[in-house]
Amino acid sequence: MDAGRHPLIDVVTNAEVISCEGEPGDFRARVRKSPRYVHEDLCVACGLCTDVCPQVGGNEFDVGLKARKAIYRPFPQSVPSTYVIDPDACLNLYGCLSEKQRLKLEKIQKLKHRKKDDYQPSLLACGHCLKACNVDAIDFDMRPEEFEVDAGAVLVAIGFKEFDARKLGNYGYGRFPNVVTSLEFERMLNASGVTQGHVVRPSDMETPKRIVFIQCVGARGEGGRPYCSRFCCMNAVKDSMLVRQHDPEVEDVTILYTDLRAFGKGYDDFVQRSKDEKSADYVRGRPAKIDFVPEDDTLEVFVEDTLGHNQRRIPADMVVLSVAAAPNDGAKKLAKILGIEVDQHGFIARRDPAVSAVETTREGMYACGSAVGPQVIPDCVAQASAGAARAQLFLTGHRVEEEKEPVEPMDLSGPPRVGVLVCHCGINIAGLLDVKKLARGAGVIPDVVVSKTHLFACSSAGQDELVKMIEEYDLNRIVVAACTPRTHEPVFREACAEIGFNPYLLEMVNIRDQCSWVHVEDREGAQEKAKALIRMGIAKVRHLQPLEAGEVPMNRSALVVGGGIGGIQAAMDLAFQGLPVTLVEKTNRLGGRLAEPNVKYLYPNMRPAAEILTEKVKRLEASGARVLLNTEVEDIKGFVGNFEISIKGKTQETLQVGAIILAVGADLHDPAGEYGSGKLSNVVTSQDLERRFFDLDKGGSLSPDGGQPSSASFILCVGSRDPEGFTGCSRYCCPTAIKQALELCKKGIDTTIFYRDIRTISFGAEEMYREARGHGVLFVRIPSDHKAEVIGDGRATAVRCFDDLLGRTLEVPTDLVVLSVGMKPRQPETDRFHDMLKASVGLDGFFLERHPELAPVETVVEGVLLAGTVQGPKDIVDTVAQASAAAAKASVFLAFDKVKLDPIVAAVVEEKCRACGTCIDICPFHAPEFVEDPPGVTVARINASLCKGCGTCASWCPSGAIVCKHFTDRQMHAMIDAFFDEEPEPVAVDDAKEQVAR
Amino acid sequence: MTDGKKKRTHVIRKPPKAPPPKWNPRIVVFACNWCSYAGADTAGVSRIQHQPHFRMIRVMCSGRIQPGFVLRAFERGADGVLVSGCHFGDCHYVNGNERAVEQFEKTMNIVKLLGLEEGRLRLEWISAAEGARFAQVINEFTDQVRDLGPSPLNGQNHTEKTQTEST
């Protein structure tokens, strides 16, 4: 919706790229737009055409579970909201053919009817929709269009398709109706989906009592796909919880998994909750087959429970296959057109995934989301922003400056003179409601000077009518009774703003979406409701105040805190756009954890970290960003556009910046005392081992005792997934341990990895895991309630633990113990920046993003963004992607000289304020603060540039001193009162009013 | 040209399937802009039918809904009030809906003190996608309030009170 409405985004649907030429910064793409046979600019999405269409087919959005017509809207929230004709289903076959095909068919038809001389083939076999459409939006003569698009950069976001589970015959998908895919299940669970949230068995529409989820269908080696699809584990856990909440009839839910990959922020806690609530029974194992039991129409899943050490036959009423993500069909073709490569799986290939998550093999072309491999939504969104940041590098100089002719504001003072415009919306509203009567009724309400109706108020004719009304009747308040303000208020506000009428003196009344569309069965009730809603709208509009969108100047420069890989990336992405950037680093060198001697090689390509870092630092230098080493941030004041930062390094300085990117990184867990570290000489952390790899080149040794150890043991999840400490997953340790183990293995050292779940979710990591197994690295699974024990006196000699898969306790002799330590929030930086910026910190101690899916790099403080591990553990690929995303989000602010402020904010009436501090306590955005004005009198004042206008403070202020603009107490009360104030029936109507109330 | 049009109009003009119940309650629904109001819109787009005896009042966040609004509605004669917002964790303003719960609990206590039945006031979380759920909640709540009958405060002379209290 936001993208569809954005003035700078053109959404072209039903289109494909057929060629792309040129070079970075100057691409010319030819786009072929297939006809939708409905004019987007005319269609009002009323749905009358669908009602009359006789052709029914399967609905793709509901994966065939629901029917749709040949003319349809793919799903309710589609953008554009236009209907579309499916040429394969439509009866007007001829109309949808190309000129050549049509002529050919005409010829055949004429041949068939050659005896009749005057035979004219009917080109419109059906045409019901044409007749039904009130706005003449349907056009069967539409032809494919081709046009050229000039682009500086190309971003590929083609997503993925589901793995076809039919390929795995043993699961019986396609043969047994009650074996469904996770996507089909998801559509059933969705409240607005096919069954309104009820899960039913496709065979008999009964609620299944026993549901079995099968994970990794077509992933991790099965069906030829070696990679992990990342999202399926959490999806199954979520669905198992939802289905239980929704249907108490569901008795048993079983999840058959291999490793439970709950790697994201808060995911482990979620799984724990599911286990605590016993919403699902977790069984580790991959089923051999599913059998159909014809006697009682049920299924039976054959599986070896690898933890319970027995073969089981699990009876099920329904089986859900968590199918893997596969590359999209057109990926290869598109890659060829664009001149980029695909990887061995068929996803869009990246130049080096360890360096950049979005760069393809061709400069100026970027890919993001599931186009490059399966992703979870937060990573997709971060990557998409990262792609946008890179694309921006080619767009500098093309920046569109938004400069409109200023309009002289109209004088709207004086007592309210309200104009009411009631929309017919074709027959969408007028088909059920008597709009003329509504308009007449509104016309007699006090203060209403004119009340009219219009066929389509949102059309340009309707807007002209509105403008005419304002000018003719000298109106100063407008009520538009039409559809929902959520989509159309901006349209009418803009129409008002264009003539200088303050757009905040307009109120929309929703009599379509929330009235005529949903009360078809109670016509009188609907009429009554519409009447009341209009009355309430008029009551509110009387009390509306003109509001002006404020502006504060924007300092078009940014500060990046932290010189690790995240900070470097963010700083250069901004600096390449020509924005002044200052990067502040506490230590005397750039690179953070990537710098020597922290990491030697990076998985999965085994490129030396130093090489990558050198490349990045070179780019940073070329970008022109100002780098300050040995410098710390002392204090931060201000708000978006106007941060004032004191830094202390060689010199004391104050910076004025518009946005701040926090990239201070994370600390590694200190295992002091755990697993004998500190006491036993040959127990080291994964970080120590990396350093020893460097020492090895300089003649050092791998083992602290000197020499090469004969055997080594890795213990995973040290300091992560710990109920007493950090409960989350640190994401990077599994692949890192496997990378290190492989290296030891190649040196002839027997290596064992003690793990709880192997979470090789990053790109290429699953393949590395297989390789390690092939090389003879031993993997020992420890149950989550056990801990491995390091045995030895002065020196570790063995690791003892309970092997979950063998079902007995093992003692593995070892010469070296490596603890794979997790991440923890960096202190004291996290606390200090939390105090200075007021950005929230989550329960896990990491900075909290504003929304995990919608705003993964933003904080609740506008203009403060997060890059890298400061937000939660992640590996280098994800850190770099997030850093670019943060840079992209920062440049959204920094693109303009001024920050526009939404005028719908809260304000304090200072005479009433008693400085109790309630508002300060409850505001999550830290907008209110105490000020002394005049000296000696303390009051709260709300910073309009921080306020988001939720109005919560207004409802909490005990003195009633806070006004929530546009939703004031008075306006709310007026609306409530108007509901119950029945106005007299419009019997005796004033002549003047009658005249205009046509 | 309007075969289809006529037909459609005809369909709509059919008398209601069931005779409407004799007494219909008057219900005020407070909804936040991002989730529950959007959910009601979704019900519209999906044409999920429900009873029309409620009136929506849109606010930006459920945190804005203060006891005064709800009590005013009851005072003026509402038979039921529904407060709705985003599911926990979905709030557009971080935690406005958690504040709404606190306000709601206070309001509920006062409503009980006034001698109104608990069933006349309800809190529901409805997301923007849950059009069907919105319709279901409205139908359930309307039936529930209808069973309770007219509000005991309804029909009293409240004009004087209102004038003194109004801001």
Short mmCIF file of C-alpha atoms in Angstrom, two decimals, chain A residues 379-790:
data_model
loop_
_atom_site.label_atom_id
_atom_site.label_comp_id
_atom_site.label_asym_id
_atom_site.label_seq_id
_atom_site.Cartn_x
_atom_site.Cartn_y
_atom_site.Cartn_z
CA ASP A 379 16.28 -10.52 6.78
CA CYS A 380 14.36 -9.99 3.54
CA VAL A 381 13.34 -6.50 4.59
CA ALA A 382 16.84 -5.60 5.73
CA GLN A 383 18.27 -6.95 2.49
CA ALA A 384 15.74 -5.05 0.42
CA SER A 385 16.80 -1.81 2.08
CA ALA A 386 20.41 -2.80 1.55
CA GLY A 387 19.69 -3.29 -2.14
CA ALA A 388 18.06 0.12 -2.23
CA ALA A 389 21.14 1.65 -0.58
CA ARG A 390 23.42 0.20 -3.22
CA ALA A 391 21.11 1.20 -6.03
CA GLN A 392 21.15 4.76 -4.73
CA LEU A 393 24.85 5.00 -5.57
CA PHE A 394 23.89 5.11 -9.22
CA LEU A 395 21.07 7.53 -8.76
CA THR A 396 22.86 10.53 -7.30
CA GLY A 397 22.19 13.51 -9.45
CA HIS A 398 18.81 12.07 -10.34
CA ARG A 399 17.29 13.03 -7.03
CA VAL A 400 13.80 14.30 -7.51
CA GLU A 401 13.30 17.53 -5.66
CA GLU A 402 9.81 17.90 -4.40
CA GLU A 403 9.02 21.53 -4.92
CA LYS A 404 5.49 22.64 -5.42
CA GLU A 405 4.21 26.11 -6.08
CA PRO A 406 3.19 27.45 -2.71
CA VAL A 407 -0.53 28.16 -2.61
CA GLU A 408 -1.95 31.12 -0.78
CA PRO A 409 -3.83 29.62 2.19
CA MET A 410 -7.53 30.42 2.21
CA ASP A 411 -9.09 32.33 5.05
CA LEU A 412 -11.14 29.70 6.82
CA SER A 413 -11.89 31.51 10.06
CA GLY A 414 -15.31 32.27 11.38
CA PRO A 415 -18.16 30.01 12.43
CA PRO A 416 -18.22 26.61 10.73
CA ARG A 417 -19.72 26.51 7.25
CA VAL A 418 -19.85 22.82 6.48
CA GLY A 419 -20.15 21.27 3.04
CA VAL A 420 -21.15 17.63 2.72
CA LEU A 421 -20.43 15.50 -0.34
CA VAL A 422 -22.01 12.04 -0.39
CA CYS A 423 -20.54 9.61 -2.87
CA HIS A 424 -22.60 7.07 -4.84
CA CYS A 425 -19.47 5.11 -5.71
CA GLY A 426 -21.39 3.89 -8.75
CA ILE A 427 -23.84 1.51 -7.17
CA ASN A 428 -21.44 0.42 -4.47
CA ILE A 429 -23.03 2.81 -2.02
CA ALA A 430 -26.08 3.95 -3.92
CA GLY A 431 -27.10 0.36 -4.63
CA LEU A 432 -27.96 -0.16 -1.00
CA LEU A 433 -28.24 3.27 0.55
CA ASP A 434 -30.44 6.14 -0.50
CA VAL A 435 -27.63 8.65 -0.92
CA LYS A 436 -29.93 11.49 -1.94
CA LYS A 437 -31.83 11.07 1.29
CA LEU A 438 -28.55 10.99 3.22
CA ALA A 439 -27.51 14.24 1.57
CA ARG A 440 -30.91 15.82 2.30
CA GLY A 441 -30.69 14.70 5.90
CA ALA A 442 -27.22 16.15 6.27
CA GLY A 443 -28.38 19.39 4.68
CA VAL A 444 -30.67 20.28 7.58
CA ILE A 445 -28.07 19.79 10.29
CA PRO A 446 -27.01 23.12 11.78
CA ASP A 447 -23.90 24.69 10.22
CA VAL A 448 -24.28 22.67 7.03
CA VAL A 449 -24.61 25.11 4.15
CA VAL A 450 -24.49 22.74 1.26
CA SER A 451 -24.96 19.03 0.81
CA LYS A 452 -24.60 17.25 -2.50
CA THR A 453 -24.05 13.82 -3.96
CA HIS A 454 -21.65 12.70 -6.64
CA LEU A 455 -21.37 9.53 -8.71
CA PHE A 456 -17.67 9.11 -7.96
CA ALA A 457 -16.38 11.66 -5.50
CA CYS A 458 -12.79 10.50 -5.88
CA SER A 459 -12.77 10.96 -9.67
CA SER A 460 -11.34 14.17 -11.00
CA ALA A 461 -14.87 15.38 -11.71
CA GLY A 462 -15.77 14.67 -8.09
CA GLN A 463 -12.78 16.58 -6.84
CA ASP A 464 -13.63 19.50 -9.10
CA GLU A 465 -17.13 19.46 -7.65
CA LEU A 466 -15.64 19.62 -4.16
CA VAL A 467 -13.49 22.59 -5.10
CA LYS A 468 -16.48 24.29 -6.71
CA MET A 469 -18.52 23.75 -3.56
CA ILE A 470 -15.80 25.27 -1.39
CA GLU A 471 -15.50 28.33 -3.57
CA GLU A 472 -19.18 28.82 -4.28
CA TYR A 473 -20.44 28.45 -0.72
CA ASP A 474 -17.41 29.88 1.03
CA LEU A 475 -17.01 26.69 3.03
CA ASN A 476 -14.53 26.24 5.81
CA ARG A 477 -15.28 22.61 6.73
CA ILE A 478 -15.74 19.57 4.47
CA VAL A 479 -17.32 16.18 5.10
CA VAL A 480 -16.90 13.52 2.42
CA ALA A 481 -19.06 10.45 2.97
CA ALA A 482 -17.54 7.78 0.77
CA CYS A 483 -15.08 4.97 1.30
CA THR A 484 -12.39 4.46 3.90
CA PRO A 485 -10.13 7.34 4.96
CA ARG A 486 -7.26 4.88 5.06
CA THR A 487 -7.06 4.86 1.28
CA HIS A 488 -8.85 7.99 0.14
CA GLU A 489 -8.25 10.68 2.73
CA PRO A 490 -4.92 11.54 1.07
CA VAL A 491 -6.73 12.03 -2.26
CA PHE A 492 -9.23 14.51 -0.87
CA ARG A 493 -6.67 16.20 1.34
CA GLU A 494 -4.51 16.83 -1.68
CA ALA A 495 -7.42 18.26 -3.63
CA CYS A 496 -8.03 20.66 -0.73
CA ALA A 497 -4.39 21.55 -0.33
CA GLU A 498 -4.11 22.43 -4.00
CA ILE A 499 -6.50 25.36 -3.61
CA GLY A 500 -5.10 26.43 -0.26
CA PHE A 501 -7.91 24.89 1.79
CA ASN A 502 -6.39 23.51 4.96
CA PRO A 503 -6.54 19.74 4.42
CA TYR A 504 -7.06 19.04 8.11
CA LEU A 505 -10.48 20.67 8.00
CA LEU A 506 -11.77 17.68 6.07
CA GLU A 507 -13.35 14.62 7.60
CA MET A 508 -14.13 11.40 5.78
CA VAL A 509 -17.09 9.24 6.68
CA ASN A 510 -16.82 5.61 5.76
CA ILE A 511 -20.16 4.53 4.31
CA ARG A 512 -18.83 2.04 1.77
CA ASP A 513 -16.29 -0.37 3.24
CA GLN A 514 -17.85 -0.29 6.67
CA CYS A 515 -21.47 0.18 5.72
CA SER A 516 -22.92 -0.53 2.29
CA TRP A 517 -20.59 -3.45 1.65
CA VAL A 518 -21.23 -5.25 4.90
CA HIS A 519 -24.86 -4.62 5.76
CA VAL A 520 -26.54 -5.80 2.57
CA GLU A 521 -28.97 -7.91 4.55
CA ASP A 522 -30.23 -5.04 6.68
CA ARG A 523 -30.98 -2.16 4.40
CA GLU A 524 -32.74 -0.03 6.97
CA GLY A 525 -30.05 -0.59 9.54
CA ALA A 526 -27.43 0.37 7.00
CA GLN A 527 -29.26 3.57 6.07
CA GLU A 528 -29.63 4.42 9.73
CA LYS A 529 -25.94 3.74 10.31
CA ALA A 530 -24.82 5.85 7.37
CA LYS A 531 -27.03 8.70 8.58
CA ALA A 532 -25.55 8.51 12.06
CA LEU A 533 -21.99 8.28 10.75
CA ILE A 534 -22.47 11.39 8.63
CA ARG A 535 -23.99 13.17 11.62
CA MET A 536 -20.97 12.18 13.68
CA GLY A 537 -18.62 13.33 10.93
CA ILE A 538 -20.31 16.72 10.84
CA ALA A 539 -20.10 16.93 14.64
CA LYS A 540 -16.40 16.29 14.52
CA VAL A 541 -15.66 18.60 11.62
CA ARG A 542 -17.19 21.55 13.49
CA HIS A 543 -14.46 21.26 16.06
CA LEU A 544 -11.57 20.58 13.72
CA GLN A 545 -8.71 23.03 13.79
CA PRO A 546 -6.56 23.95 10.82
CA LEU A 547 -3.19 22.28 11.21
CA GLU A 548 0.05 23.14 9.52
CA ALA A 549 2.69 20.54 8.74
CA GLY A 550 5.70 21.83 10.63
CA GLU A 551 9.20 21.70 9.32
CA VAL A 552 12.54 21.53 10.99
CA PRO A 553 15.80 22.00 9.14
CA MET A 554 17.73 18.82 8.42
CA ASN A 555 21.45 18.62 8.79
CA ARG A 556 22.29 16.57 5.76
CA SER A 557 25.08 14.64 7.40
CA ALA A 558 25.36 11.46 9.42
CA LEU A 559 27.32 9.97 12.27
CA VAL A 560 28.29 6.32 12.32
CA VAL A 561 29.34 4.99 15.70
CA GLY A 562 31.68 2.03 15.50
CA GLY A 563 34.27 1.09 12.90
CA GLY A 564 33.56 -2.61 12.52
CA ILE A 565 32.44 -4.10 9.26
CA GLY A 566 28.90 -2.80 9.84
CA GLY A 567 30.04 0.74 10.54
CA ILE A 568 32.40 0.73 7.57
CA GLN A 569 29.66 -0.44 5.23
CA ALA A 570 27.08 2.04 6.49
CA ALA A 571 29.53 4.95 6.35
CA MET A 572 30.65 4.25 2.81
CA ASP A 573 27.15 3.69 1.49
CA LEU A 574 26.18 7.13 2.76
CA ALA A 575 29.41 8.86 1.79
CA PHE A 576 29.24 7.59 -1.78
CA GLN A 577 25.97 9.44 -2.11
CA GLY A 578 27.84 12.62 -1.42
CA LEU A 579 26.62 13.05 2.14
CA PRO A 580 29.10 14.14 4.78
CA VAL A 581 29.63 11.19 7.10
CA THR A 582 31.73 10.93 10.22
CA LEU A 583 32.72 7.51 11.46
CA VAL A 584 33.82 7.39 15.07
CA GLU A 585 35.86 4.43 16.28
CA LYS A 586 36.94 3.92 19.85
CA THR A 587 40.09 1.90 19.15
CA ASN A 588 43.04 2.72 16.96
CA ARG A 589 42.05 0.57 13.99
CA LEU A 590 39.12 -0.21 11.76
CA GLY A 591 37.63 -3.63 11.27
CA GLY A 592 36.37 -4.68 14.69
CA ARG A 593 35.94 -8.42 14.84
CA LEU A 594 36.99 -8.86 11.25
CA ALA A 595 40.45 -7.43 11.83
CA GLU A 596 43.47 -9.54 12.61
CA PRO A 597 43.82 -11.51 14.82
CA ASN A 598 40.11 -12.19 15.31
CA VAL A 599 39.13 -14.06 12.16
CA LYS A 600 41.33 -15.72 9.58
CA TYR A 601 39.03 -17.15 6.94
CA LEU A 602 35.40 -16.48 6.28
CA TYR A 603 32.95 -19.23 5.51
CA PRO A 604 31.71 -20.44 3.11
CA ASN A 605 34.24 -19.39 0.46
CA MET A 606 37.26 -19.48 2.79
CA ARG A 607 38.42 -16.09 1.64
CA PRO A 608 40.90 -14.51 4.06
CA ALA A 609 39.13 -11.97 6.25
CA ALA A 610 42.04 -9.57 5.86
CA GLU A 611 41.51 -9.45 2.10
CA ILE A 612 37.87 -8.54 2.47
CA LEU A 613 38.60 -5.98 5.14
CA THR A 614 41.29 -4.33 3.05
CA GLU A 615 38.85 -4.11 0.15
CA LYS A 616 36.20 -2.55 2.35
CA VAL A 617 38.56 -0.07 3.98
CA LYS A 618 39.84 1.00 0.57
CA ARG A 619 36.29 1.62 -0.57
CA LEU A 620 35.63 3.56 2.62
CA GLU A 621 38.64 5.77 1.97
CA ALA A 622 37.52 6.31 -1.59
CA SER A 623 34.06 7.28 -0.42
CA GLY A 624 35.35 10.34 1.36
CA ALA A 625 33.87 9.54 4.75
CA ARG A 626 35.67 11.17 7.64
CA VAL A 627 37.13 8.52 9.93
CA LEU A 628 38.07 9.42 13.49
CA LEU A 629 40.01 6.73 15.33
CA ASN A 630 40.62 6.74 19.08
CA THR A 631 37.49 8.79 19.46
CA GLU A 632 34.45 8.32 21.64
CA VAL A 633 31.03 9.84 21.69
CA GLU A 634 30.56 11.77 24.92
CA ASP A 635 27.08 13.13 24.63
CA ILE A 636 24.15 13.24 22.24
CA LYS A 637 21.41 15.82 22.30
CA GLY A 638 18.61 16.73 19.96
CA PHE A 639 16.36 14.84 17.61
CA VAL A 640 16.09 13.77 13.99
CA GLY A 641 17.69 16.28 11.66
CA ASN A 642 19.26 18.12 14.54
CA PHE A 643 21.43 15.87 16.64
CA GLU A 644 24.23 17.59 18.48
CA ILE A 645 27.06 15.24 19.29
CA SER A 646 30.10 15.88 21.46
CA ILE A 647 32.99 13.65 20.58
CA LYS A 648 36.27 13.32 22.36
CA GLY A 649 39.37 12.10 20.64
CA LYS A 650 42.53 13.97 19.89
CA THR A 651 40.40 17.05 20.06
CA GLN A 652 37.09 17.82 21.59
CA GLU A 653 34.49 18.56 18.95
CA THR A 654 30.79 19.06 18.50
CA LEU A 655 29.13 17.61 15.42
CA GLN A 656 25.77 18.58 13.96
CA VAL A 657 24.20 15.63 12.18
CA GLY A 658 20.79 14.63 10.88
CA ALA A 659 20.94 10.89 11.52
CA ILE A 660 22.89 8.46 13.67
CA ILE A 661 23.80 4.90 12.80
CA LEU A 662 24.72 2.76 15.78
CA ALA A 663 27.19 0.03 14.89
CA VAL A 664 28.97 -0.54 18.16
CA GLY A 665 28.83 -4.34 17.79
CA ALA A 666 28.54 -6.99 20.45
CA ASP A 667 30.84 -8.66 22.96
CA LEU A 668 31.63 -12.33 23.05
CA HIS A 669 30.50 -14.34 26.01
CA ASP A 670 33.20 -14.82 28.62
CA PRO A 671 33.07 -18.47 29.66
CA ALA A 672 35.18 -17.92 32.81
CA GLY A 673 34.76 -21.00 34.97
CA GLU A 674 32.44 -22.85 32.59
CA TYR A 675 33.69 -26.11 31.11
CA GLY A 676 36.95 -25.72 33.00
CA SER A 677 37.99 -22.66 31.07
CA GLY A 678 40.64 -20.73 32.96
CA LYS A 679 41.44 -23.80 35.06
CA LEU A 680 42.31 -26.37 32.44
CA SER A 681 45.15 -25.28 30.20
CA ASN A 682 43.87 -26.72 26.93
CA VAL A 683 40.36 -25.27 27.03
CA VAL A 684 40.13 -22.31 24.66
CA THR A 685 37.34 -20.24 23.12
CA SER A 686 36.55 -20.19 19.41
CA GLN A 687 38.07 -16.73 19.28
CA ASP A 688 41.34 -18.00 20.84
CA LEU A 689 41.46 -20.75 18.24
CA GLU A 690 41.15 -18.20 15.42
CA ARG A 691 44.09 -16.34 16.93
CA ARG A 692 46.06 -19.56 17.05
CA PHE A 693 45.50 -20.03 13.34
CA PHE A 694 47.37 -16.77 12.88
CA ASP A 695 50.08 -17.87 15.32
CA LEU A 696 50.50 -21.05 13.37
CA ASP A 697 51.75 -19.03 10.38
CA LYS A 698 54.23 -17.29 12.64
CA GLY A 699 55.57 -20.55 14.02
CA GLY A 700 53.18 -20.85 16.95
CA SER A 701 51.12 -23.88 17.79
CA LEU A 702 47.44 -24.74 17.80
CA SER A 703 47.35 -26.07 21.32
CA PRO A 704 48.15 -23.91 24.32
CA ASP A 705 50.35 -26.80 25.46
CA GLY A 706 52.44 -26.52 22.32
CA GLY A 707 52.48 -28.78 19.33
CA GLN A 708 49.55 -30.06 17.37
CA PRO A 709 46.74 -31.68 19.33
CA SER A 710 45.80 -35.18 18.24
CA SER A 711 42.13 -34.61 18.81
CA ALA A 712 39.84 -31.67 19.40
CA SER A 713 36.32 -31.16 20.74
CA PHE A 714 34.02 -28.24 20.06
CA ILE A 715 31.27 -27.43 22.53
CA LEU A 716 28.53 -25.31 20.99
CA CYS A 717 26.02 -22.90 22.56
CA VAL A 718 28.38 -21.67 25.27
CA GLY A 719 26.65 -18.55 26.53
CA SER A 720 23.74 -18.91 24.11
CA ARG A 721 20.39 -20.67 24.51
CA ASP A 722 21.06 -20.59 28.20
CA PRO A 723 17.95 -20.31 30.38
CA GLU A 724 19.95 -18.41 32.99
CA GLY A 725 21.79 -16.13 30.58
CA PHE A 726 21.17 -15.16 26.98
CA THR A 727 18.28 -17.35 25.88
CA GLY A 728 18.64 -16.61 22.18
CA CYS A 729 20.72 -18.19 19.47
CA SER A 730 23.95 -16.47 18.44
CA ARG A 731 23.58 -17.57 14.81
CA TYR A 732 27.23 -17.39 13.85
CA CYS A 733 28.67 -20.17 16.08
CA CYS A 734 27.43 -23.30 14.27
CA PRO A 735 28.93 -22.44 10.89
CA THR A 736 32.05 -20.99 12.55
CA ALA A 737 32.64 -24.16 14.58
CA ILE A 738 32.15 -26.28 11.47
CA LYS A 739 34.54 -24.07 9.53
CA GLN A 740 37.15 -24.41 12.28
CA ALA A 741 36.54 -28.15 12.66
CA LEU A 742 37.04 -28.64 8.94
CA GLU A 743 40.32 -26.83 9.14
CA LEU A 744 41.51 -28.98 12.05
CA CYS A 745 40.28 -32.08 10.31
CA LYS A 746 42.30 -31.23 7.26
CA LYS A 747 45.38 -31.08 9.50
CA GLY A 748 44.73 -34.67 10.55
CA ILE A 749 43.15 -33.85 13.93
CA ASP A 750 40.20 -35.99 15.04
CA THR A 751 37.42 -33.55 15.62
CA THR A 752 34.14 -33.91 17.48
CA ILE A 753 31.40 -31.28 17.70
CA PHE A 754 29.00 -31.38 20.65
CA TYR A 755 25.84 -29.61 19.61
CA ARG A 756 22.20 -29.17 20.52
CA ASP A 757 20.84 -28.27 17.10
CA ILE A 758 23.00 -27.61 14.09
CA ARG A 759 21.76 -24.30 12.78
CA THR A 760 23.64 -23.83 9.55
CA ILE A 761 21.24 -21.27 8.21
CA SER A 762 23.60 -18.92 6.42
CA PHE A 763 24.40 -19.15 2.76
CA GLY A 764 26.52 -22.18 1.89
CA ALA A 765 26.69 -23.30 5.51
CA GLU A 766 24.50 -26.36 5.08
CA GLU A 767 26.79 -27.55 2.30
CA MET A 768 29.77 -26.96 4.59
CA TYR A 769 28.05 -29.06 7.25
CA ARG A 770 27.75 -31.96 4.81
CA GLU A 771 31.34 -31.53 3.80
CA ALA A 772 32.43 -31.71 7.45
CA ARG A 773 30.48 -34.90 7.92
CA GLY A 774 32.12 -36.27 4.79
CA HIS A 775 35.53 -35.39 6.20
CA GLY A 776 34.84 -37.40 9.30
CA VAL A 777 34.00 -34.68 11.79
CA LEU A 778 31.93 -36.38 14.49
CA PHE A 779 28.72 -34.72 15.57
CA VAL A 780 27.35 -35.56 19.02
CA ARG A 781 23.93 -34.28 19.95
CA ILE A 782 23.38 -33.25 23.56
CA PRO A 783 19.83 -32.88 24.90
CA SER A 784 18.93 -29.31 25.71
CA ASP A 785 18.63 -29.99 29.45
CA HIS A 786 22.09 -31.56 29.65
CA LYS A 787 25.49 -29.98 29.55
CA ALA A 788 28.72 -31.52 28.37
CA GLU A 789 31.32 -31.98 31.05
CA VAL A 790 35.05 -31.43 30.55
#
